[in-house]
Amino acid sequence: MKVSLKSKEDIAGIRAAGSILGDCHKEIAKRIGPGISTLEIDNWVEKFLAQRDATPEQKGYRGYPYATCASVNEVVCHGFPTDQKLKHGDIVTIDIVVNKNGWLADSGWSYRIGEVSSEADRILKVTERALYAGIAEAMPGKKIGDIGFAIGKVAKEAKVGVVKPLIGHGIGRNMHEPPDVPNFGRARTGMVLQAGMVITIEPIFTIGDTGAILWDDDGWGIRSADGSLGAHYEHTLAITEDGPIILTT
């Protein structure tokens, strides 16, 4: 497994894509709410990216037909946008990969739709906390297992499920590059992290403590096997001598 270390110029290219993506999520946060559909959000995202001379990398990837993945409630990842209106109490993850001048950045974020249940609020807060626990471990000399251990520790303490088949990854000119970045693991094991690596960290948790999943008939959508709510938070970051730098803010 050969990892492509990125130069400062490479990282600047990914940061340019990530900055657009961060702005996009900020605007989604203003727009998403009861009465809007994820298909409307998808159409808006495509126009927003076009205005920034950027494109949605998902669209056309292995035949995927949309600019975003939109995963509602028990759908934890890769859901298709639909024309069904969102309602109070829903939670929805919008996952986007932006291509700017051939450099890619990837970020998924879970949103509350109106007032959500205390259970929904808790899984969202726990998953977001796990994201930053993982990012804090992304230092030169640490190991891949340190990231997964930190994320898994948050899940274990909160008694929620880790969706183990879905993991973070390297990114750059390609959407998925080495190394794999699991959301579980043993500390001080696995590949040594180096300055110049650019990776995504993206915990995906379910309220049900098994984290077991099922694939939808469309071959894309992935939902919790027990029907419990799921959450997904993701940033793209560069590992530098000074520590992790989030590129998708």
PDB file of N, CA, C and O in Angstrom, residues 16-88:
ATOM      1  N   ALA A  16      -8.022  24.561  -1.371  1.00  0.00           N
ATOM      2  CA  ALA A  16      -8.915  25.388  -2.201  1.00  0.00           C
ATOM      3  C   ALA A  16     -10.247  24.683  -2.426  1.00  0.00           C
ATOM      4  O   ALA A  16     -11.317  25.293  -2.337  1.00  0.00           O
ATOM      5  N   ALA A  17     -10.177  23.367  -2.713  1.00  0.00           N
ATOM      6  CA  ALA A  17     -11.409  22.587  -2.841  1.00  0.00           C
ATOM      7  C   ALA A  17     -12.144  22.510  -1.511  1.00  0.00           C
ATOM      8  O   ALA A  17     -13.378  22.641  -1.448  1.00  0.00           O
ATOM      9  N   GLY A  18     -11.381  22.327  -0.432  1.00  0.00           N
ATOM     10  CA  GLY A  18     -11.980  22.211   0.894  1.00  0.00           C
ATOM     11  C   GLY A  18     -12.641  23.490   1.370  1.00  0.00           C
ATOM     12  O   GLY A  18     -13.668  23.447   2.070  1.00  0.00           O
ATOM     13  N   SER A  19     -12.070  24.629   1.000  1.00  0.00           N
ATOM     14  CA  SER A  19     -12.662  25.907   1.382  1.00  0.00           C
ATOM     15  C   SER A  19     -14.032  26.091   0.727  1.00  0.00           C
ATOM     16  O   SER A  19     -14.990  26.547   1.362  1.00  0.00           O
ATOM     17  N   ILE A  20     -14.120  25.706  -0.542  1.00  0.00           N
ATOM     18  CA  ILE A  20     -15.406  25.759  -1.241  1.00  0.00           C
ATOM     19  C   ILE A  20     -16.404  24.830  -0.549  1.00  0.00           C
ATOM     20  O   ILE A  20     -17.575  25.187  -0.326  1.00  0.00           O
ATOM     21  N   LEU A  21     -15.932  23.648  -0.185  1.00  0.00           N
ATOM     22  CA  LEU A  21     -16.803  22.665   0.466  1.00  0.00           C
ATOM     23  C   LEU A  21     -17.263  23.157   1.834  1.00  0.00           C
ATOM     24  O   LEU A  21     -18.435  22.997   2.203  1.00  0.00           O
ATOM     25  N   GLY A  22     -16.347  23.762   2.590  1.00  0.00           N
ATOM     26  CA  GLY A  22     -16.736  24.321   3.882  1.00  0.00           C
ATOM     27  C   GLY A  22     -17.795  25.401   3.737  1.00  0.00           C
ATOM     28  O   GLY A  22     -18.779  25.448   4.487  1.00  0.00           O
ATOM     29  N   ASP A  23     -17.605  26.288   2.756  1.00  0.00           N
ATOM     30  CA  ASP A  23     -18.602  27.333   2.494  1.00  0.00           C
ATOM     31  C   ASP A  23     -19.940  26.717   2.092  1.00  0.00           C
ATOM     32  O   ASP A  23     -21.007  27.212   2.487  1.00  0.00           O
ATOM     33  N   CYS A  24     -19.882  25.645   1.308  1.00  0.00           N
ATOM     34  CA  CYS A  24     -21.091  24.972   0.860  1.00  0.00           C
ATOM     35  C   CYS A  24     -21.872  24.432   2.056  1.00  0.00           C
ATOM     36  O   CYS A  24     -23.097  24.620   2.156  1.00  0.00           O
ATOM     37  N   HIS A  25     -21.186  23.781   2.985  1.00  0.00           N
ATOM     38  CA  HIS A  25     -21.874  23.254   4.175  1.00  0.00           C
ATOM     39  C   HIS A  25     -22.457  24.385   5.026  1.00  0.00           C
ATOM     40  O   HIS A  25     -23.555  24.234   5.589  1.00  0.00           O
ATOM     41  N   LYS A  26     -21.753  25.500   5.129  1.00  0.00           N
ATOM     42  CA  LYS A  26     -22.304  26.639   5.887  1.00  0.00           C
ATOM     43  C   LYS A  26     -23.619  27.107   5.277  1.00  0.00           C
ATOM     44  O   LYS A  26     -24.581  27.444   5.984  1.00  0.00           O
ATOM     45  N   GLU A  27     -23.666  27.152   3.947  1.00  0.00           N
ATOM     46  CA  GLU A  27     -24.892  27.589   3.265  1.00  0.00           C
ATOM     47  C   GLU A  27     -25.995  26.534   3.380  1.00  0.00           C
ATOM     48  O   GLU A  27     -27.170  26.876   3.515  1.00  0.00           O
ATOM     49  N   ILE A  28     -25.621  25.257   3.321  1.00  0.00           N
ATOM     50  CA  ILE A  28     -26.625  24.202   3.525  1.00  0.00           C
ATOM     51  C   ILE A  28     -27.267  24.344   4.896  1.00  0.00           C
ATOM     52  O   ILE A  28     -28.490  24.207   5.044  1.00  0.00           O
ATOM     53  N   ALA A  29     -26.448  24.624   5.906  1.00  0.00           N
ATOM     54  CA  ALA A  29     -26.968  24.763   7.272  1.00  0.00           C
ATOM     55  C   ALA A  29     -28.040  25.852   7.359  1.00  0.00           C
ATOM     56  O   ALA A  29     -28.980  25.737   8.155  1.00  0.00           O
ATOM     57  N   LYS A  30     -27.909  26.881   6.532  1.00  0.00           N
ATOM     58  CA  LYS A  30     -28.908  27.960   6.527  1.00  0.00           C
ATOM     59  C   LYS A  30     -30.192  27.543   5.813  1.00  0.00           C
ATOM     60  O   LYS A  30     -31.263  28.057   6.098  1.00  0.00           O
ATOM     61  N   ARG A  31     -30.078  26.623   4.864  1.00  0.00           N
ATOM     62  CA  ARG A  31     -31.191  26.285   3.983  1.00  0.00           C
ATOM     63  C   ARG A  31     -31.976  25.048   4.410  1.00  0.00           C
ATOM     64  O   ARG A  31     -33.168  24.949   4.166  1.00  0.00           O
ATOM     65  N   ILE A  32     -31.277  24.115   5.022  1.00  0.00           N
ATOM     66  CA  ILE A  32     -31.905  22.824   5.289  1.00  0.00           C
ATOM     67  C   ILE A  32     -32.858  22.947   6.475  1.00  0.00           C
ATOM     68  O   ILE A  32     -32.557  23.613   7.459  1.00  0.00           O
ATOM     69  N   GLY A  33     -34.019  22.344   6.345  1.00  0.00           N
ATOM     70  CA  GLY A  33     -35.006  22.430   7.412  1.00  0.00           C
ATOM     71  C   GLY A  33     -36.297  21.759   6.998  1.00  0.00           C
ATOM     72  O   GLY A  33     -36.411  21.205   5.893  1.00  0.00           O
ATOM     73  N   PRO A  34     -37.312  21.788   7.873  1.00  0.00           N
ATOM     74  CA  PRO A  34     -38.588  21.159   7.549  1.00  0.00           C
ATOM     75  C   PRO A  34     -39.174  21.754   6.264  1.00  0.00           C
ATOM     76  O   PRO A  34     -39.149  22.977   6.060  1.00  0.00           O
ATOM     77  N   GLY A  35     -39.672  20.883   5.397  1.00  0.00           N
ATOM     78  CA  GLY A  35     -40.344  21.336   4.180  1.00  0.00           C
ATOM     79  C   GLY A  35     -39.480  21.370   2.942  1.00  0.00           C
ATOM     80  O   GLY A  35     -39.988  21.535   1.832  1.00  0.00           O
ATOM     81  N   ILE A  36     -38.163  21.238   3.097  1.00  0.00           N
ATOM     82  CA  ILE A  36     -37.289  21.183   1.920  1.00  0.00           C
ATOM     83  C   ILE A  36     -36.936  19.717   1.655  1.00  0.00           C
ATOM     84  O   ILE A  36     -36.935  18.894   2.586  1.00  0.00           O
ATOM     85  N   SER A  37     -36.669  19.371   0.418  1.00  0.00           N
ATOM     86  CA  SER A  37     -36.283  18.001   0.092  1.00  0.00           C
ATOM     87  C   SER A  37     -34.775  17.918  -0.113  1.00  0.00           C
ATOM     88  O   SER A  37     -34.116  18.914  -0.435  1.00  0.00           O
ATOM     89  N   THR A  38     -34.234  16.719   0.048  1.00  0.00           N
ATOM     90  CA  THR A  38     -32.801  16.541  -0.185  1.00  0.00           C
ATOM     91  C   THR A  38     -32.474  16.686  -1.675  1.00  0.00           C
ATOM     92  O   THR A  38     -31.343  17.045  -2.019  1.00  0.00           O
ATOM     93  N   LEU A  39     -33.452  16.460  -2.548  1.00  0.00           N
ATOM     94  CA  LEU A  39     -33.213  16.671  -3.973  1.00  0.00           C
ATOM     95  C   LEU A  39     -33.058  18.164  -4.280  1.00  0.00           C
ATOM     96  O   LEU A  39     -32.220  18.561  -5.106  1.00  0.00           O
ATOM     97  N   GLU A  40     -33.830  18.996  -3.582  1.00  0.00           N
ATOM     98  CA  GLU A  40     -33.664  20.450  -3.738  1.00  0.00           C
ATOM     99  C   GLU A  40     -32.282  20.887  -3.263  1.00  0.00           C
ATOM    100  O   GLU A  40     -31.633  21.731  -3.894  1.00  0.00           O
ATOM    101  N   ILE A  41     -31.832  20.318  -2.146  1.00  0.00           N
ATOM    102  CA  ILE A  41     -30.486  20.615  -1.646  1.00  0.00           C
ATOM    103  C   ILE A  41     -29.441  20.175  -2.667  1.00  0.00           C
ATOM    104  O   ILE A  41     -28.478  20.905  -2.962  1.00  0.00           O
ATOM    105  N   ASP A  42     -29.628  18.994  -3.240  1.00  0.00           N
ATOM    106  CA  ASP A  42     -28.695  18.467  -4.225  1.00  0.00           C
ATOM    107  C   ASP A  42     -28.582  19.403  -5.431  1.00  0.00           C
ATOM    108  O   ASP A  42     -27.471  19.712  -5.888  1.00  0.00           O
ATOM    109  N   ASN A  43     -29.714  19.850  -5.940  1.00  0.00           N
ATOM    110  CA  ASN A  43     -29.713  20.765  -7.088  1.00  0.00           C
ATOM    111  C   ASN A  43     -29.021  22.074  -6.738  1.00  0.00           C
ATOM    112  O   ASN A  43     -28.264  22.639  -7.547  1.00  0.00           O
ATOM    113  N   TRP A  44     -29.280  22.568  -5.528  1.00  0.00           N
ATOM    114  CA  TRP A  44     -28.653  23.823  -5.092  1.00  0.00           C
ATOM    115  C   TRP A  44     -27.132  23.650  -5.002  1.00  0.00           C
ATOM    116  O   TRP A  44     -26.377  24.535  -5.429  1.00  0.00           O
ATOM    117  N   VAL A  45     -26.673  22.512  -4.437  1.00  0.00           N
ATOM    118  CA  VAL A  45     -25.235  22.271  -4.297  1.00  0.00           C
ATOM    119  C   VAL A  45     -24.551  22.287  -5.661  1.00  0.00           C
ATOM    120  O   VAL A  45     -23.488  22.898  -5.841  1.00  0.00           O
ATOM    121  N   GLU A  46     -25.156  21.643  -6.640  1.00  0.00           N
ATOM    122  CA  GLU A  46     -24.541  21.583  -7.971  1.00  0.00           C
ATOM    123  C   GLU A  46     -24.373  22.993  -8.549  1.00  0.00           C
ATOM    124  O   GLU A  46     -23.331  23.322  -9.133  1.00  0.00           O
ATOM    125  N   LYS A  47     -25.387  23.840  -8.371  1.00  0.00           N
ATOM    126  CA  LYS A  47     -25.293  25.227  -8.868  1.00  0.00           C
ATOM    127  C   LYS A  47     -24.254  26.020  -8.088  1.00  0.00           C
ATOM    128  O   LYS A  47     -23.489  26.801  -8.669  1.00  0.00           O
ATOM    129  N   PHE A  48     -24.215  25.824  -6.773  1.00  0.00           N
ATOM    130  CA  PHE A  48     -23.243  26.531  -5.926  1.00  0.00           C
ATOM    131  C   PHE A  48     -21.820  26.200  -6.366  1.00  0.00           C
ATOM    132  O   PHE A  48     -20.977  27.089  -6.511  1.00  0.00           O
ATOM    133  N   LEU A  49     -21.542  24.929  -6.600  1.00  0.00           N
ATOM    134  CA  LEU A  49     -20.197  24.523  -7.009  1.00  0.00           C
ATOM    135  C   LEU A  49     -19.843  25.088  -8.381  1.00  0.00           C
ATOM    136  O   LEU A  49     -18.714  25.534  -8.608  1.00  0.00           O
ATOM    137  N   ALA A  50     -20.810  25.088  -9.281  1.00  0.00           N
ATOM    138  CA  ALA A  50     -20.558  25.625 -10.626  1.00  0.00           C
ATOM    139  C   ALA A  50     -20.171  27.099 -10.561  1.00  0.00           C
ATOM    140  O   ALA A  50     -19.304  27.563 -11.313  1.00  0.00           O
ATOM    141  N   GLN A  51     -20.798  27.837  -9.633  1.00  0.00           N
ATOM    142  CA  GLN A  51     -20.473  29.265  -9.470  1.00  0.00           C
ATOM    143  C   GLN A  51     -19.039  29.463  -8.983  1.00  0.00           C
ATOM    144  O   GLN A  51     -18.453  30.526  -9.171  1.00  0.00           O
ATOM    145  N   ARG A  52     -18.472  28.446  -8.346  1.00  0.00           N
ATOM    146  CA  ARG A  52     -17.087  28.512  -7.837  1.00  0.00           C
ATOM    147  C   ARG A  52     -16.108  27.796  -8.780  1.00  0.00           C
ATOM    148  O   ARG A  52     -14.981  27.506  -8.375  1.00  0.00           O
ATOM    149  N   ASP A  53     -16.564  27.494  -9.998  1.00  0.00           N
ATOM    150  CA  ASP A  53     -15.735  26.760 -10.966  1.00  0.00           C
ATOM    151  C   ASP A  53     -15.239  25.438 -10.394  1.00  0.00           C
ATOM    152  O   ASP A  53     -14.080  25.038 -10.582  1.00  0.00           O
ATOM    153  N   ALA A  54     -16.126  24.770  -9.671  1.00  0.00           N
ATOM    154  CA  ALA A  54     -15.834  23.468  -9.091  1.00  0.00           C
ATOM    155  C   ALA A  54     -16.929  22.492  -9.508  1.00  0.00           C
ATOM    156  O   ALA A  54     -17.987  22.900  -9.989  1.00  0.00           O
ATOM    157  N   THR A  55     -16.666  21.210  -9.323  1.00  0.00           N
ATOM    158  CA  THR A  55     -17.634  20.193  -9.703  1.00  0.00           C
ATOM    159  C   THR A  55     -17.810  19.177  -8.576  1.00  0.00           C
ATOM    160  O   THR A  55     -16.910  18.980  -7.757  1.00  0.00           O
ATOM    161  N   PRO A  56     -18.977  18.501  -8.534  1.00  0.00           N
ATOM    162  CA  PRO A  56     -19.207  17.439  -7.552  1.00  0.00           C
ATOM    163  C   PRO A  56     -18.600  16.124  -8.047  1.00  0.00           C
ATOM    164  O   PRO A  56     -19.055  15.567  -9.047  1.00  0.00           O
ATOM    165  N   GLU A  57     -17.589  15.646  -7.363  1.00  0.00           N
ATOM    166  CA  GLU A  57     -16.866  14.465  -7.834  1.00  0.00           C
ATOM    167  C   GLU A  57     -17.707  13.191  -7.762  1.00  0.00           C
ATOM    168  O   GLU A  57     -17.475  12.252  -8.519  1.00  0.00           O
ATOM    169  N   GLN A  58     -18.698  13.153  -6.844  1.00  0.00           N
ATOM    170  CA  GLN A  58     -19.528  11.942  -6.766  1.00  0.00           C
ATOM    171  C   GLN A  58     -20.284  11.682  -8.057  1.00  0.00           C
ATOM    172  O   GLN A  58     -20.487  10.538  -8.447  1.00  0.00           O
ATOM    173  N   LYS A  59     -20.752  12.768  -8.698  1.00  0.00           N
ATOM    174  CA  LYS A  59     -21.658  12.595  -9.835  1.00  0.00           C
ATOM    175  C   LYS A  59     -20.937  11.854 -10.953  1.00  0.00           C
ATOM    176  O   LYS A  59     -19.929  12.324 -11.478  1.00  0.00           O
ATOM    177  N   GLY A  60     -21.450  10.678 -11.298  1.00  0.00           N
ATOM    178  CA  GLY A  60     -20.834   9.849 -12.320  1.00  0.00           C
ATOM    179  C   GLY A  60     -19.838   8.841 -11.773  1.00  0.00           C
ATOM    180  O   GLY A  60     -19.393   7.961 -12.515  1.00  0.00           O
ATOM    181  N   TYR A  61     -19.466   8.963 -10.492  1.00  0.00           N
ATOM    182  CA  TYR A  61     -18.519   8.011  -9.902  1.00  0.00           C
ATOM    183  C   TYR A  61     -19.169   6.637  -9.810  1.00  0.00           C
ATOM    184  O   TYR A  61     -20.162   6.459  -9.110  1.00  0.00           O
ATOM    185  N   ARG A  62     -18.653   5.676 -10.558  1.00  0.00           N
ATOM    186  CA  ARG A  62     -19.228   4.331 -10.619  1.00  0.00           C
ATOM    187  C   ARG A  62     -20.729   4.377 -10.916  1.00  0.00           C
ATOM    188  O   ARG A  62     -21.503   3.550 -10.423  1.00  0.00           O
ATOM    189  N   GLY A  63     -21.126   5.389 -11.699  1.00  0.00           N
ATOM    190  CA  GLY A  63     -22.524   5.515 -12.094  1.00  0.00           C
ATOM    191  C   GLY A  63     -23.411   6.234 -11.102  1.00  0.00           C
ATOM    192  O   GLY A  63     -24.633   6.327 -11.314  1.00  0.00           O
ATOM    193  N   TYR A  64     -22.833   6.786 -10.027  1.00  0.00           N
ATOM    194  CA  TYR A  64     -23.663   7.494  -9.039  1.00  0.00           C
ATOM    195  C   TYR A  64     -24.288   8.723  -9.695  1.00  0.00           C
ATOM    196  O   TYR A  64     -23.586   9.529 -10.314  1.00  0.00           O
ATOM    197  N   PRO A  65     -25.623   8.910  -9.565  1.00  0.00           N
ATOM    198  CA  PRO A  65     -26.298   9.922 -10.394  1.00  0.00           C
ATOM    199  C   PRO A  65     -26.434  11.329  -9.803  1.00  0.00           C
ATOM    200  O   PRO A  65     -26.976  12.210 -10.471  1.00  0.00           O
ATOM    201  N   TYR A  66     -25.978  11.572  -8.570  1.00  0.00           N
ATOM    202  CA  TYR A  66     -26.253  12.852  -7.913  1.00  0.00           C
ATOM    203  C   TYR A  66     -24.966  13.568  -7.494  1.00  0.00           C
ATOM    204  O   TYR A  66     -23.895  12.978  -7.445  1.00  0.00           O
ATOM    205  N   ALA A  67     -25.125  14.855  -7.154  1.00  0.00           N
ATOM    206  CA  ALA A  67     -23.988  15.670  -6.715  1.00  0.00           C
ATOM    207  C   ALA A  67     -23.649  15.441  -5.250  1.00  0.00           C
ATOM    208  O   ALA A  67     -22.549  15.757  -4.803  1.00  0.00           O
ATOM    209  N   THR A  68     -24.608  14.935  -4.486  1.00  0.00           N
ATOM    210  CA  THR A  68     -24.432  14.711  -3.054  1.00  0.00           C
ATOM    211  C   THR A  68     -24.925  13.319  -2.691  1.00  0.00           C
ATOM    212  O   THR A  68     -25.700  12.703  -3.427  1.00  0.00           O
ATOM    213  N   CYS A  69     -24.513  12.846  -1.526  1.00  0.00           N
ATOM    214  CA  CYS A  69     -25.196  11.739  -0.861  1.00  0.00           C
ATOM    215  C   CYS A  69     -26.036  12.361   0.247  1.00  0.00           C
ATOM    216  O   CYS A  69     -25.555  13.246   0.971  1.00  0.00           O
ATOM    217  N   ALA A  70     -27.282  11.934   0.359  1.00  0.00           N
ATOM    218  CA  ALA A  70     -28.213  12.497   1.352  1.00  0.00           C
ATOM    219  C   ALA A  70     -28.834  11.340   2.120  1.00  0.00           C
ATOM    220  O   ALA A  70     -29.657  10.594   1.573  1.00  0.00           O
ATOM    221  N   SER A  71     -28.435  11.182   3.366  1.00  0.00           N
ATOM    222  CA  SER A  71     -28.799  10.005   4.158  1.00  0.00           C
ATOM    223  C   SER A  71     -29.655  10.442   5.338  1.00  0.00           C
ATOM    224  O   SER A  71     -29.199  11.207   6.191  1.00  0.00           O
ATOM    225  N   VAL A  72     -30.900   9.965   5.374  1.00  0.00           N
ATOM    226  CA  VAL A  72     -31.891  10.436   6.344  1.00  0.00           C
ATOM    227  C   VAL A  72     -32.162   9.358   7.398  1.00  0.00           C
ATOM    228  O   VAL A  72     -32.429   8.200   7.064  1.00  0.00           O
ATOM    229  N   ASN A  73     -32.075   9.754   8.662  1.00  0.00           N
ATOM    230  CA  ASN A  73     -32.446   8.930   9.812  1.00  0.00           C
ATOM    231  C   ASN A  73     -31.650   7.632   9.882  1.00  0.00           C
ATOM    232  O   ASN A  73     -30.455   7.650  10.153  1.00  0.00           O
ATOM    233  N   GLU A  74     -32.277   6.477   9.605  1.00  0.00           N
ATOM    234  CA  GLU A  74     -31.578   5.202   9.742  1.00  0.00           C
ATOM    235  C   GLU A  74     -30.646   4.913   8.566  1.00  0.00           C
ATOM    236  O   GLU A  74     -29.849   3.965   8.621  1.00  0.00           O
ATOM    237  N   VAL A  75     -30.731   5.714   7.485  1.00  0.00           N
ATOM    238  CA  VAL A  75     -29.753   5.593   6.400  1.00  0.00           C
ATOM    239  C   VAL A  75     -28.482   6.295   6.868  1.00  0.00           C
ATOM    240  O   VAL A  75     -28.503   7.484   7.166  1.00  0.00           O
ATOM    241  N   VAL A  76     -27.391   5.540   6.953  1.00  0.00           N
ATOM    242  CA  VAL A  76     -26.179   6.090   7.568  1.00  0.00           C
ATOM    243  C   VAL A  76     -25.186   6.626   6.542  1.00  0.00           C
ATOM    244  O   VAL A  76     -24.299   7.407   6.889  1.00  0.00           O
ATOM    245  N   CYS A  77     -25.323   6.215   5.265  1.00  0.00           N
ATOM    246  CA  CYS A  77     -24.340   6.637   4.277  1.00  0.00           C
ATOM    247  C   CYS A  77     -24.848   6.357   2.868  1.00  0.00           C
ATOM    248  O   CYS A  77     -25.631   5.417   2.657  1.00  0.00           O
ATOM    249  N   HIS A  78     -24.420   7.179   1.918  1.00  0.00           N
ATOM    250  CA  HIS A  78     -24.624   6.959   0.480  1.00  0.00           C
ATOM    251  C   HIS A  78     -26.086   6.929   0.054  1.00  0.00           C
ATOM    252  O   HIS A  78     -26.422   6.319  -0.963  1.00  0.00           O
ATOM    253  N   GLY A  79     -26.954   7.599   0.803  1.00  0.00           N
ATOM    254  CA  GLY A  79     -28.354   7.676   0.413  1.00  0.00           C
ATOM    255  C   GLY A  79     -28.548   8.561  -0.810  1.00  0.00           C
ATOM    256  O   GLY A  79     -27.822   9.547  -1.001  1.00  0.00           O
ATOM    257  N   PHE A  80     -29.522   8.209  -1.649  1.00  0.00           N
ATOM    258  CA  PHE A  80     -29.892   9.044  -2.795  1.00  0.00           C
ATOM    259  C   PHE A  80     -30.721  10.236  -2.316  1.00  0.00           C
ATOM    260  O   PHE A  80     -31.623  10.069  -1.491  1.00  0.00           O
ATOM    261  N   PRO A  81     -30.473  11.444  -2.850  1.00  0.00           N
ATOM    262  CA  PRO A  81     -31.412  12.548  -2.642  1.00  0.00           C
ATOM    263  C   PRO A  81     -32.775  12.172  -3.225  1.00  0.00           C
ATOM    264  O   PRO A  81     -32.856  11.502  -4.264  1.00  0.00           O
ATOM    265  N   THR A  82     -33.855  12.611  -2.549  1.00  0.00           N
ATOM    266  CA  THR A  82     -35.209  12.336  -3.027  1.00  0.00           C
ATOM    267  C   THR A  82     -36.049  13.610  -2.930  1.00  0.00           C
ATOM    268  O   THR A  82     -35.629  14.612  -2.338  1.00  0.00           O
ATOM    269  N   ASP A  83     -37.254  13.539  -3.499  1.00  0.00           N
ATOM    270  CA  ASP A  83     -38.146  14.702  -3.436  1.00  0.00           C
ATOM    271  C   ASP A  83     -39.051  14.681  -2.207  1.00  0.00           C
ATOM    272  O   ASP A  83     -39.934  15.515  -2.063  1.00  0.00           O
ATOM    273  N   GLN A  84     -38.821  13.740  -1.302  1.00  0.00           N
ATOM    274  CA  GLN A  84     -39.591  13.701  -0.061  1.00  0.00           C
ATOM    275  C   GLN A  84     -39.166  14.855   0.851  1.00  0.00           C
ATOM    276  O   GLN A  84     -37.972  15.081   1.062  1.00  0.00           O
ATOM    277  N   LYS A  85     -40.156  15.578   1.368  1.00  0.00           N
ATOM    278  CA  LYS A  85     -39.856  16.740   2.207  1.00  0.00           C
ATOM    279  C   LYS A  85     -39.341  16.292   3.578  1.00  0.00           C
ATOM    280  O   LYS A  85     -39.896  15.379   4.205  1.00  0.00           O
ATOM    281  N   LEU A  86     -38.312  16.951   4.042  1.00  0.00           N
ATOM    282  CA  LEU A  86     -37.816  16.698   5.388  1.00  0.00           C
ATOM    283  C   LEU A  86     -38.807  17.237   6.410  1.00  0.00           C
ATOM    284  O   LEU A  86     -39.502  18.224   6.146  1.00  0.00           O
ATOM    285  N   LYS A  87     -38.830  16.597   7.579  1.00  0.00           N
ATOM    286  CA  LYS A  87     -39.799  17.003   8.608  1.00  0.00           C
ATOM    287  C   LYS A  87     -39.097  17.157   9.957  1.00  0.00           C
ATOM    288  O   LYS A  87     -37.984  16.650  10.165  1.00  0.00           O
ATOM    289  N   HIS A  88     -39.779  17.882  10.862  1.00  0.00           N
ATOM    290  CA  HIS A  88     -39.252  18.063  12.216  1.00  0.00           C
ATOM    291  C   HIS A  88     -38.882  16.714  12.823  1.00  0.00           C
ATOM    292  O   HIS A  88     -39.642  15.751  12.739  1.00  0.00           O
TER     293      HIS A  88
END
